[in-house]
Structure formats: C-alpha cells, structure tokens
Tab-separated table of N, CA and C and ligand atoms in Angstrom:
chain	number	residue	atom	x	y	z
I	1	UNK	N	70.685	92.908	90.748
I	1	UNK	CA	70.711	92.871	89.283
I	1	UNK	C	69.441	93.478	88.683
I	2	UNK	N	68.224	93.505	89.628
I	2	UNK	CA	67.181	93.698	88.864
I	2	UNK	C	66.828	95.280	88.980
I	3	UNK	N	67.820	96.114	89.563
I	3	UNK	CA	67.896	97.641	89.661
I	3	UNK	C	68.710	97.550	88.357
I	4	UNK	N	69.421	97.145	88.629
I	4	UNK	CA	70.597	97.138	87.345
I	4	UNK	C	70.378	97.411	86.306
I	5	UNK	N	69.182	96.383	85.773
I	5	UNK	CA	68.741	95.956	84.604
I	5	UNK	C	67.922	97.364	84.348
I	6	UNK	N	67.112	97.986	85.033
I	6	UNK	CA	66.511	99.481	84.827
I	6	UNK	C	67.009	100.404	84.322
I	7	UNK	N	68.378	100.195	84.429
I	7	UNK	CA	69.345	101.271	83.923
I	7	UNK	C	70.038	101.096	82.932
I	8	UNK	N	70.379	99.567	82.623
I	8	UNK	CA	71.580	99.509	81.607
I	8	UNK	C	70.635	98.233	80.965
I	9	UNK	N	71.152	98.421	78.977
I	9	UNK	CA	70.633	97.376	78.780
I	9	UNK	C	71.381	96.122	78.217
I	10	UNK	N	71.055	94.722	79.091
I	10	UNK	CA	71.453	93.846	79.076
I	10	UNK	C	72.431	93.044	77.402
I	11	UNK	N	71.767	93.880	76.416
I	11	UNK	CA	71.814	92.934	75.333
I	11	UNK	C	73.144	93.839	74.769
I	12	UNK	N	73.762	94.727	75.022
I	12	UNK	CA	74.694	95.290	74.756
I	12	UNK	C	75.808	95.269	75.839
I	13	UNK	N	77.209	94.939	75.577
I	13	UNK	CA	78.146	95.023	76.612
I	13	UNK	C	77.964	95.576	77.756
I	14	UNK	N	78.840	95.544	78.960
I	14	UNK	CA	78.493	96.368	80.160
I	14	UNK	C	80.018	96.101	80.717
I	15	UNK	N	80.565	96.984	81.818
I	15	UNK	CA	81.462	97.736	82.056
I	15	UNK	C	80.927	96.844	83.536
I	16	UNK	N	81.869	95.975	84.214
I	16	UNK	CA	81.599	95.963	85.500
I	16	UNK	C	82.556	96.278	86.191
I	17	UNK	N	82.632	97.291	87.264
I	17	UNK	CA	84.044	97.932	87.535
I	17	UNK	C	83.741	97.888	89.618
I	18	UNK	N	84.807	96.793	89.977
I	18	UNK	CA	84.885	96.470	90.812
I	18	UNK	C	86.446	97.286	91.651
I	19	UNK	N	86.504	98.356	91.846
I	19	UNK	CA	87.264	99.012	92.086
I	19	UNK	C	87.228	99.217	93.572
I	20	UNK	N	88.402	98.598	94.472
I	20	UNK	CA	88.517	98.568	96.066
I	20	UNK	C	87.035	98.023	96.265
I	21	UNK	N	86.718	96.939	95.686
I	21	UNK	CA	85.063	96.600	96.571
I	21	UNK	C	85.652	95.404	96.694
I	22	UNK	N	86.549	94.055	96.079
I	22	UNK	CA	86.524	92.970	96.771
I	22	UNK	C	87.235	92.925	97.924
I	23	UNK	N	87.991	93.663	98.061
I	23	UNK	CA	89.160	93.743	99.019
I	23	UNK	C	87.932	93.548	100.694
I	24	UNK	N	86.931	94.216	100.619
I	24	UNK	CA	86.066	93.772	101.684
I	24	UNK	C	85.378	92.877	101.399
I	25	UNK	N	85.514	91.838	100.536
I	25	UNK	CA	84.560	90.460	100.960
I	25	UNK	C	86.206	89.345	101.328
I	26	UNK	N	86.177	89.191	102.506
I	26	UNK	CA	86.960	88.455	103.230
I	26	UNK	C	87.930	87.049	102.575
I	27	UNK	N	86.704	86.561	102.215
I	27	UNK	CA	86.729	84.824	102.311
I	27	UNK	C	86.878	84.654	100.275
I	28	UNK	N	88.249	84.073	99.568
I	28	UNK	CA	88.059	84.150	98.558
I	28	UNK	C	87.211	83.296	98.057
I	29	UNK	N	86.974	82.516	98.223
I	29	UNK	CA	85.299	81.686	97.620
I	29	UNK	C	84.277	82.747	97.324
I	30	UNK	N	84.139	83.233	98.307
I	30	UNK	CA	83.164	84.142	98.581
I	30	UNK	C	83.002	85.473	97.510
I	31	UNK	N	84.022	85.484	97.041
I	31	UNK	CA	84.680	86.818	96.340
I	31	UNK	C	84.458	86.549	95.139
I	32	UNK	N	84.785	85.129	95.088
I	32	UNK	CA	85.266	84.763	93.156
I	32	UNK	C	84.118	84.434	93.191
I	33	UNK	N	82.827	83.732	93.995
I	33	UNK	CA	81.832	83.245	93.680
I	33	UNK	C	80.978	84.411	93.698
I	34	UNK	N	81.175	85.973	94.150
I	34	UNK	CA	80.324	87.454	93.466
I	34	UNK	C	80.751	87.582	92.019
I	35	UNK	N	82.104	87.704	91.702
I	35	UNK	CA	82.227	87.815	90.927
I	35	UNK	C	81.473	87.221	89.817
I	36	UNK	N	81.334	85.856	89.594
I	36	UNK	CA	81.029	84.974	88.972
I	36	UNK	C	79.505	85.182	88.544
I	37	UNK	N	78.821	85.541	90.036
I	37	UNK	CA	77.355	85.895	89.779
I	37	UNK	C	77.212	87.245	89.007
I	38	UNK	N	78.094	88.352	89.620
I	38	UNK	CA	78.029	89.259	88.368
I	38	UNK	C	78.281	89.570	87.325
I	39	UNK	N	78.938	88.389	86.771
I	39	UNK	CA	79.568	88.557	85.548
I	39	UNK	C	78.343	87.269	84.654
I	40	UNK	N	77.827	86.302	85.460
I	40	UNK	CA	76.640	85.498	84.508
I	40	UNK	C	76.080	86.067	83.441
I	41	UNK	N	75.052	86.788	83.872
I	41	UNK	CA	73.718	87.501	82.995
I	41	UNK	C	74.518	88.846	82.171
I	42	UNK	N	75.873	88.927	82.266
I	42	UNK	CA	76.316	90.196	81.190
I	42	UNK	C	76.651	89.179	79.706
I	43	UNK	N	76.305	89.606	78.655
I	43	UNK	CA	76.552	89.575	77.556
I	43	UNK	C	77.821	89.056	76.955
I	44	UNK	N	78.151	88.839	76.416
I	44	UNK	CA	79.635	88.492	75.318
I	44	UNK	C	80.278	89.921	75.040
I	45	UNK	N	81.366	89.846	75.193
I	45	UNK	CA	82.400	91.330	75.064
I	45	UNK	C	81.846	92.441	76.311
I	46	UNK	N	81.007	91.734	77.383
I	46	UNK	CA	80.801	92.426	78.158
I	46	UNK	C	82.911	92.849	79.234
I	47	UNK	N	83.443	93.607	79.577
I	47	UNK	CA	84.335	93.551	80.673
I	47	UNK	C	84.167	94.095	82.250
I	48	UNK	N	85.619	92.946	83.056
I	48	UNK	CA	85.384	93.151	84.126
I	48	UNK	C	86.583	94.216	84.346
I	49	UNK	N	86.817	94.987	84.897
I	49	UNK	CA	87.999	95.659	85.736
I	49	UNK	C	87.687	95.722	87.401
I	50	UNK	N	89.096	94.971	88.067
I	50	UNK	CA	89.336	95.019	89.340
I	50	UNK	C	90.496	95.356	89.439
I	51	UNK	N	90.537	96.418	90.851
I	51	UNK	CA	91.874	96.901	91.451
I	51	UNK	C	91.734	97.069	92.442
I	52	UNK	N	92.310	96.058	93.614
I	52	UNK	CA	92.623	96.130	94.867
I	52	UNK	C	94.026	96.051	95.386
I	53	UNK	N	94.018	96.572	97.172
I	53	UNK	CA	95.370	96.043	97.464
I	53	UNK	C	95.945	94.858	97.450
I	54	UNK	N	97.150	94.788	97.248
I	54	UNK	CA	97.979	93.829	97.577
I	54	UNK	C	98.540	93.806	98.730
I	55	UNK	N	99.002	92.088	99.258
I	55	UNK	CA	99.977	91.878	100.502
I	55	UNK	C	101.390	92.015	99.996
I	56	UNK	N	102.095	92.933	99.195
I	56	UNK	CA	103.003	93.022	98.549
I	56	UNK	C	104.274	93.988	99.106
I	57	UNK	N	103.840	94.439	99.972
I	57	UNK	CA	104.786	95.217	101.485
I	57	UNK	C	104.222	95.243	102.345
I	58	UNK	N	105.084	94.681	103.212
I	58	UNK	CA	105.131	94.445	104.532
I	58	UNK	C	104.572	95.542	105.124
I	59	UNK	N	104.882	96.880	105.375
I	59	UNK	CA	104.562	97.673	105.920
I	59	UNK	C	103.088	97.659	105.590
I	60	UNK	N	102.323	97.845	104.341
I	60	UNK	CA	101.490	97.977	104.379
I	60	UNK	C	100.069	96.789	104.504
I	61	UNK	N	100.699	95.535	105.233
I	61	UNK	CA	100.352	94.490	105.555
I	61	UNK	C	100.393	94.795	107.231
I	62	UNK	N	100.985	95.511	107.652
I	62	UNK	CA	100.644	95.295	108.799
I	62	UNK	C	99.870	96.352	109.433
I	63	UNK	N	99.850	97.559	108.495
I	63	UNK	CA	99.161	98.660	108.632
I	63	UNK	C	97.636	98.112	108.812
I	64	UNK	N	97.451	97.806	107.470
I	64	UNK	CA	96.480	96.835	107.278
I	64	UNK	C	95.616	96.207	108.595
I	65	UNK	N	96.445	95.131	109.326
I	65	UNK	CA	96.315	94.686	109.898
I	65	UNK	C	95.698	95.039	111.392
I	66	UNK	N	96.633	96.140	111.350
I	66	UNK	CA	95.881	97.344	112.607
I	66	UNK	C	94.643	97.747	112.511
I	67	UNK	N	94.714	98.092	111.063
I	67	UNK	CA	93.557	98.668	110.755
I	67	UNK	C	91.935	97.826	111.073
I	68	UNK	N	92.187	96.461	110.398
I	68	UNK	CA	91.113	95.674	110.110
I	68	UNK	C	90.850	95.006	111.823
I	69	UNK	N	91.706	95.217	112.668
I	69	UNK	CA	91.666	94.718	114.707
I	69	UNK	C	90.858	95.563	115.066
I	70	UNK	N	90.728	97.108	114.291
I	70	UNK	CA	90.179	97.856	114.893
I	70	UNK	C	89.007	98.675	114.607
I	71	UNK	N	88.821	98.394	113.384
I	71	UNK	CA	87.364	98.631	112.455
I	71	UNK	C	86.609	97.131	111.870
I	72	UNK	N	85.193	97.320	112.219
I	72	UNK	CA	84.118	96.442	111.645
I	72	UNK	C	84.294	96.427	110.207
I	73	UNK	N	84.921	97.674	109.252
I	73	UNK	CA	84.833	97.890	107.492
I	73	UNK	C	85.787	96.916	107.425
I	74	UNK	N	86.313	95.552	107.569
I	74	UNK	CA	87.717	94.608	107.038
I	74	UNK	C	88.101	95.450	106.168
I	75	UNK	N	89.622	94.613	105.267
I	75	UNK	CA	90.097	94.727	104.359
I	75	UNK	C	90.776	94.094	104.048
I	76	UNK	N	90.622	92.910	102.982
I	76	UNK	CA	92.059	92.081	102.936
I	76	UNK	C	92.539	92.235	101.474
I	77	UNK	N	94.292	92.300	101.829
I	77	UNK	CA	94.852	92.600	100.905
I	77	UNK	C	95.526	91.157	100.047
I	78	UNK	N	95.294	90.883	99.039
I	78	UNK	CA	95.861	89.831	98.324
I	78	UNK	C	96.984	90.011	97.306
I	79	UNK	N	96.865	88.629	97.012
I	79	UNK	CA	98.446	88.762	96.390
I	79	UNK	C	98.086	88.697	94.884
I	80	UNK	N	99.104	89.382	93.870
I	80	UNK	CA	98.758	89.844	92.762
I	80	UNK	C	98.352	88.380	92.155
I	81	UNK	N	98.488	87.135	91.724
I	81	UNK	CA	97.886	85.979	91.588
I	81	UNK	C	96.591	85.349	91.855
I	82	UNK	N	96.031	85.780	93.396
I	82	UNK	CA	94.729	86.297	93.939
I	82	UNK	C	93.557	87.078	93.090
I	83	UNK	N	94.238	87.829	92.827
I	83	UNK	CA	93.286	89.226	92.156
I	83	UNK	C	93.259	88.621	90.238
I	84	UNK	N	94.723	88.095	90.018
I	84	UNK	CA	94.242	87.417	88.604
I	84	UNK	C	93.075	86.219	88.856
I	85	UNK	N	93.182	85.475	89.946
I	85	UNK	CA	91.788	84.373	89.673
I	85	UNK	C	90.922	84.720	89.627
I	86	UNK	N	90.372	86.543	89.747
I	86	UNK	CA	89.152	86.908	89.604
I	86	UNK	C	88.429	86.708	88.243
I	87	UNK	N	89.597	86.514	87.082
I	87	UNK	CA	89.331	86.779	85.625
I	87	UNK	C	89.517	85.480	84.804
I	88	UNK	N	89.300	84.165	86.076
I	88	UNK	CA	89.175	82.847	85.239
I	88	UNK	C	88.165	83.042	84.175
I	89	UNK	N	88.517	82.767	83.116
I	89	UNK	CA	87.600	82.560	82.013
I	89	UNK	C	87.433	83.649	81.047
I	90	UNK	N	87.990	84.691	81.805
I	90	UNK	CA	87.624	86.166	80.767
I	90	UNK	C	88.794	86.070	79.933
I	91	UNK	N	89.315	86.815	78.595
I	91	UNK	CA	90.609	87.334	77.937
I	91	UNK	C	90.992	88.666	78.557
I	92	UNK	N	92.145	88.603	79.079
I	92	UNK	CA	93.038	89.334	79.710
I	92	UNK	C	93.064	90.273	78.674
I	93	UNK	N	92.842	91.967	79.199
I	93	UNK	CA	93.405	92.987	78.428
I	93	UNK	C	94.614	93.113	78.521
I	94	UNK	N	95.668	93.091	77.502
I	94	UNK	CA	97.082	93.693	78.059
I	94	UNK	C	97.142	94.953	78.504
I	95	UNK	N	98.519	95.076	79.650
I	95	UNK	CA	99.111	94.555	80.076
I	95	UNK	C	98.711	93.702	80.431
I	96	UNK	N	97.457	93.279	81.194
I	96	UNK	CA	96.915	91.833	82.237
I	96	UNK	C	97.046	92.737	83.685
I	97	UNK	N	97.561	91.907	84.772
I	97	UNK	CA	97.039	92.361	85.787
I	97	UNK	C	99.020	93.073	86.219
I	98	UNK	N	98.573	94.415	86.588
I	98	UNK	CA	99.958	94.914	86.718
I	98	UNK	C	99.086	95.998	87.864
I	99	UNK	N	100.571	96.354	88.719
I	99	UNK	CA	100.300	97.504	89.394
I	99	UNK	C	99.016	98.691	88.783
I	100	UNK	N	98.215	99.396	89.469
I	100	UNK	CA	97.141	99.969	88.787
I	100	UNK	C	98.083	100.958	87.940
I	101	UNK	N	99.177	101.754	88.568
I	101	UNK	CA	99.866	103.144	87.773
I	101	UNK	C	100.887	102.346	86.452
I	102	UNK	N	101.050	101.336	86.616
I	102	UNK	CA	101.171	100.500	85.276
I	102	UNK	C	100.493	99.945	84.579
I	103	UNK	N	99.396	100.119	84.621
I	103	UNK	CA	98.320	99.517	83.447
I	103	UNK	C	98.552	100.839	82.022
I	104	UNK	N	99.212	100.741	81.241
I	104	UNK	CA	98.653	101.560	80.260
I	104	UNK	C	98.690	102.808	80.741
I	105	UNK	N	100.174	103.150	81.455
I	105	UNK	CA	100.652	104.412	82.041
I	105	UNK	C	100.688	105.752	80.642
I	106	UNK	N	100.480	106.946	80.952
I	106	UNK	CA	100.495	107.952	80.136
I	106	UNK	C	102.120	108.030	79.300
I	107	UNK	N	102.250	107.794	78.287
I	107	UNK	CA	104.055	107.391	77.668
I	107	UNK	C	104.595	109.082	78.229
I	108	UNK	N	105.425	108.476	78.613
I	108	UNK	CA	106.033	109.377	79.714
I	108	UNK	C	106.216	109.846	80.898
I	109	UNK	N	105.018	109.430	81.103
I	109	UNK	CA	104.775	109.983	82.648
I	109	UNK	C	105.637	109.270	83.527
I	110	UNK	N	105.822	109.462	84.483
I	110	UNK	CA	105.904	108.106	85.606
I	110	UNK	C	105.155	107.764	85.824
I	111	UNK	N	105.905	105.960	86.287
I	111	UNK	CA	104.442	104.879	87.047
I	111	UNK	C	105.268	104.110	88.037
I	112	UNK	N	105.067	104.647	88.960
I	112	UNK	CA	105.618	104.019	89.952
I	112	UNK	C	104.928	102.605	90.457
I	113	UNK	N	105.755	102.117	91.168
I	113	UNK	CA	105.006	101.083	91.697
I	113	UNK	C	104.299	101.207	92.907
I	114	UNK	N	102.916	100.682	92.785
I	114	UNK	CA	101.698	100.623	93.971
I	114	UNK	C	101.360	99.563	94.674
I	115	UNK	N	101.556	99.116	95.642
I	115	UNK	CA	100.627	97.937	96.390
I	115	UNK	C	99.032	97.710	95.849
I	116	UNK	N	98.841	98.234	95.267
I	116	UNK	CA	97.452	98.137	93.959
I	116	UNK	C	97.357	97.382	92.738
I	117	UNK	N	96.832	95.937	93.024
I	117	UNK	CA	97.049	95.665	91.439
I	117	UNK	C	95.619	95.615	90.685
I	118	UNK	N	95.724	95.701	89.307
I	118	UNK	CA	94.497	95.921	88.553
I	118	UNK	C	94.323	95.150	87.437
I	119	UNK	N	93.304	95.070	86.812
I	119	UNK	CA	93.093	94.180	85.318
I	119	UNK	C	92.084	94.306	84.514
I	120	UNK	N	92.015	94.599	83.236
I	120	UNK	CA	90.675	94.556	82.701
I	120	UNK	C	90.424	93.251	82.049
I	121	UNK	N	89.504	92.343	82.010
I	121	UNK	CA	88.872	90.842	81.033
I	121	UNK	C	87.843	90.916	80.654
I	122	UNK	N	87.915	90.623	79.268
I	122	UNK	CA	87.014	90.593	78.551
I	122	UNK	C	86.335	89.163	78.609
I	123	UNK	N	84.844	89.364	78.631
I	123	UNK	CA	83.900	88.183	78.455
I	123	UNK	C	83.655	87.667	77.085
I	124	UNK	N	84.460	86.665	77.086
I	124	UNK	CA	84.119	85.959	75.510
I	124	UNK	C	83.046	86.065	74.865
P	1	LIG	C1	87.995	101.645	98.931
P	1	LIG	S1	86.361	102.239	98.625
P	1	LIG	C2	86.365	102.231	96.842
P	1	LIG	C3	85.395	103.221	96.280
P	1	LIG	C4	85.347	103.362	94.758
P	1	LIG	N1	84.842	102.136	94.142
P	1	LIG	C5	86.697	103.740	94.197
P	1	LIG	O1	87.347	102.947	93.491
P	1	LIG	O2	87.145	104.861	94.442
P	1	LIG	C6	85.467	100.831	99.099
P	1	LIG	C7	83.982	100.822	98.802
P	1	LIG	O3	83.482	99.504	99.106
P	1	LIG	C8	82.213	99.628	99.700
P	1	LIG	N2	82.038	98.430	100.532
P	1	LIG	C9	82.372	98.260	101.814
P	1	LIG	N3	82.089	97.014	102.241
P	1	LIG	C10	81.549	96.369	101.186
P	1	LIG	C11	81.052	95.043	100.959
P	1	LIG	N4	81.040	94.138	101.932
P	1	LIG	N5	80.586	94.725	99.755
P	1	LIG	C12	80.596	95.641	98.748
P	1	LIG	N6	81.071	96.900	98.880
P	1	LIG	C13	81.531	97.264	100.079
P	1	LIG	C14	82.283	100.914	100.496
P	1	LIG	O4	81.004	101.469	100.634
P	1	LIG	C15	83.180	101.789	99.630
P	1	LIG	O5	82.393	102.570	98.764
C-alpha cells in the first residue's frame, strides 16, 4: 500500500481492479480477507472490479485440474456466488456479477457465455 500511496492519491476514489489475480489465492478466507485489506484505506465511492474463472463447466474444471497437479502457479475456479462474496458491503454496479462478455455487452454485439464471472462495487 505504501508504493501505492506514491502514485495515487488516497483522498480521491481509486479503481481497484482485481482481474484473474484471486483465482490464485487458494483458500477463500484468505482471498476475501485481501480483499478486505485492500479495499480498507480506499476512500468512499472508491470501486472494486473482479473477474475470475468459474467451476461452471465441467470440462473446464477438470482442465483446470490438470493444470493446477502440474504447475506450482494454482488456480481455483469458483462458483459465481463465490466471486459475489468478494463485494460484501460494497453497492453492486448493475448488471452485478454476470459472465464478464455480459457485463454491459456492446448493444448488439454478441455476448456469449464465459466460464468468467465479473462485477464492479462501489464503496459506500
Ligand atoms: C490470469 S493473469 C491476469 C493478468 C491481468 N490482471 C489480466 O487481467 O489480464 C494472473 C496474474 O496473477 C498474478 N499472480 C500469480 N499468482 C499470484 C498471487 N499469489 N497473488 C497475486 N497475483 C498473482 C500473475 O503474475 C499474473 O499476472
């Protein structure tokens, strides 16, 4: 935090953007209790955005699984309910927590669905 603070200043909102980084802290205590520490010392109307995988196909649960037997980098994939307890206490941006290519898709485009879910919350 105290690099942090060198760069950005505290007394104005801040953007904390946790993008594929919890998915490697293992243990959810562990996860919600970073979160928690990084979200303390930010400001009011400061937001969080997280988007990690989900255990939301099989296939890619077991891919997964190969993967993490055979590399020291883990990865665990949670379930879209998981990834909302990151934002106890914040106000949910709508949509809230939806596939990442459904958050506030381009009107028109396609948005398929991703084993990725995402969310932005705002700090009261
Ligand atoms: C899936 S990449 C996401 C990169 C980027 N944030 C993005 O959204 O494109 C995962 C990142 O997490 C970092 N990382 C790996 N283990 C970590 C850990 N235990 N704690 C925090 N970050 C970690 C890696 O260095 C890597 O940059």
């Amino acid at each position: 935090m105290k690099a942090a603070r060198q760069v950005l200043d505290f007394e104005q909102p801040v953007a904390l953007i946790l993008s594929g980084i919890l998915g490697h802290v293992m243990d959810d205590d562990e996860a919600r209790d970073l979160v928690r520490r990084l979200l303390a010392p930010l400001p009011s109307g400061s937001h969080l955005l997280v988007c990690d995988g989900t255990d939301t196909n099989e296939e890619l649960r077991s891919a997964q699984q190969e993967h993490n037997d055979r590399t020291p980098v883990q990865y665990r994939l949670r379930s879209p309910e998981r990834i909302a307890s990151f934002f106890e206490g914040l106000d949910l941006v709508a949509p809230g927590v939806t596939p990442c290519t459904q958050w506030r898709p381009e009107p028109g485009a396609p948005a398929p669905h991703v084993d990725s879910y995402g969310a932005i919350g705002r700090k009261p």
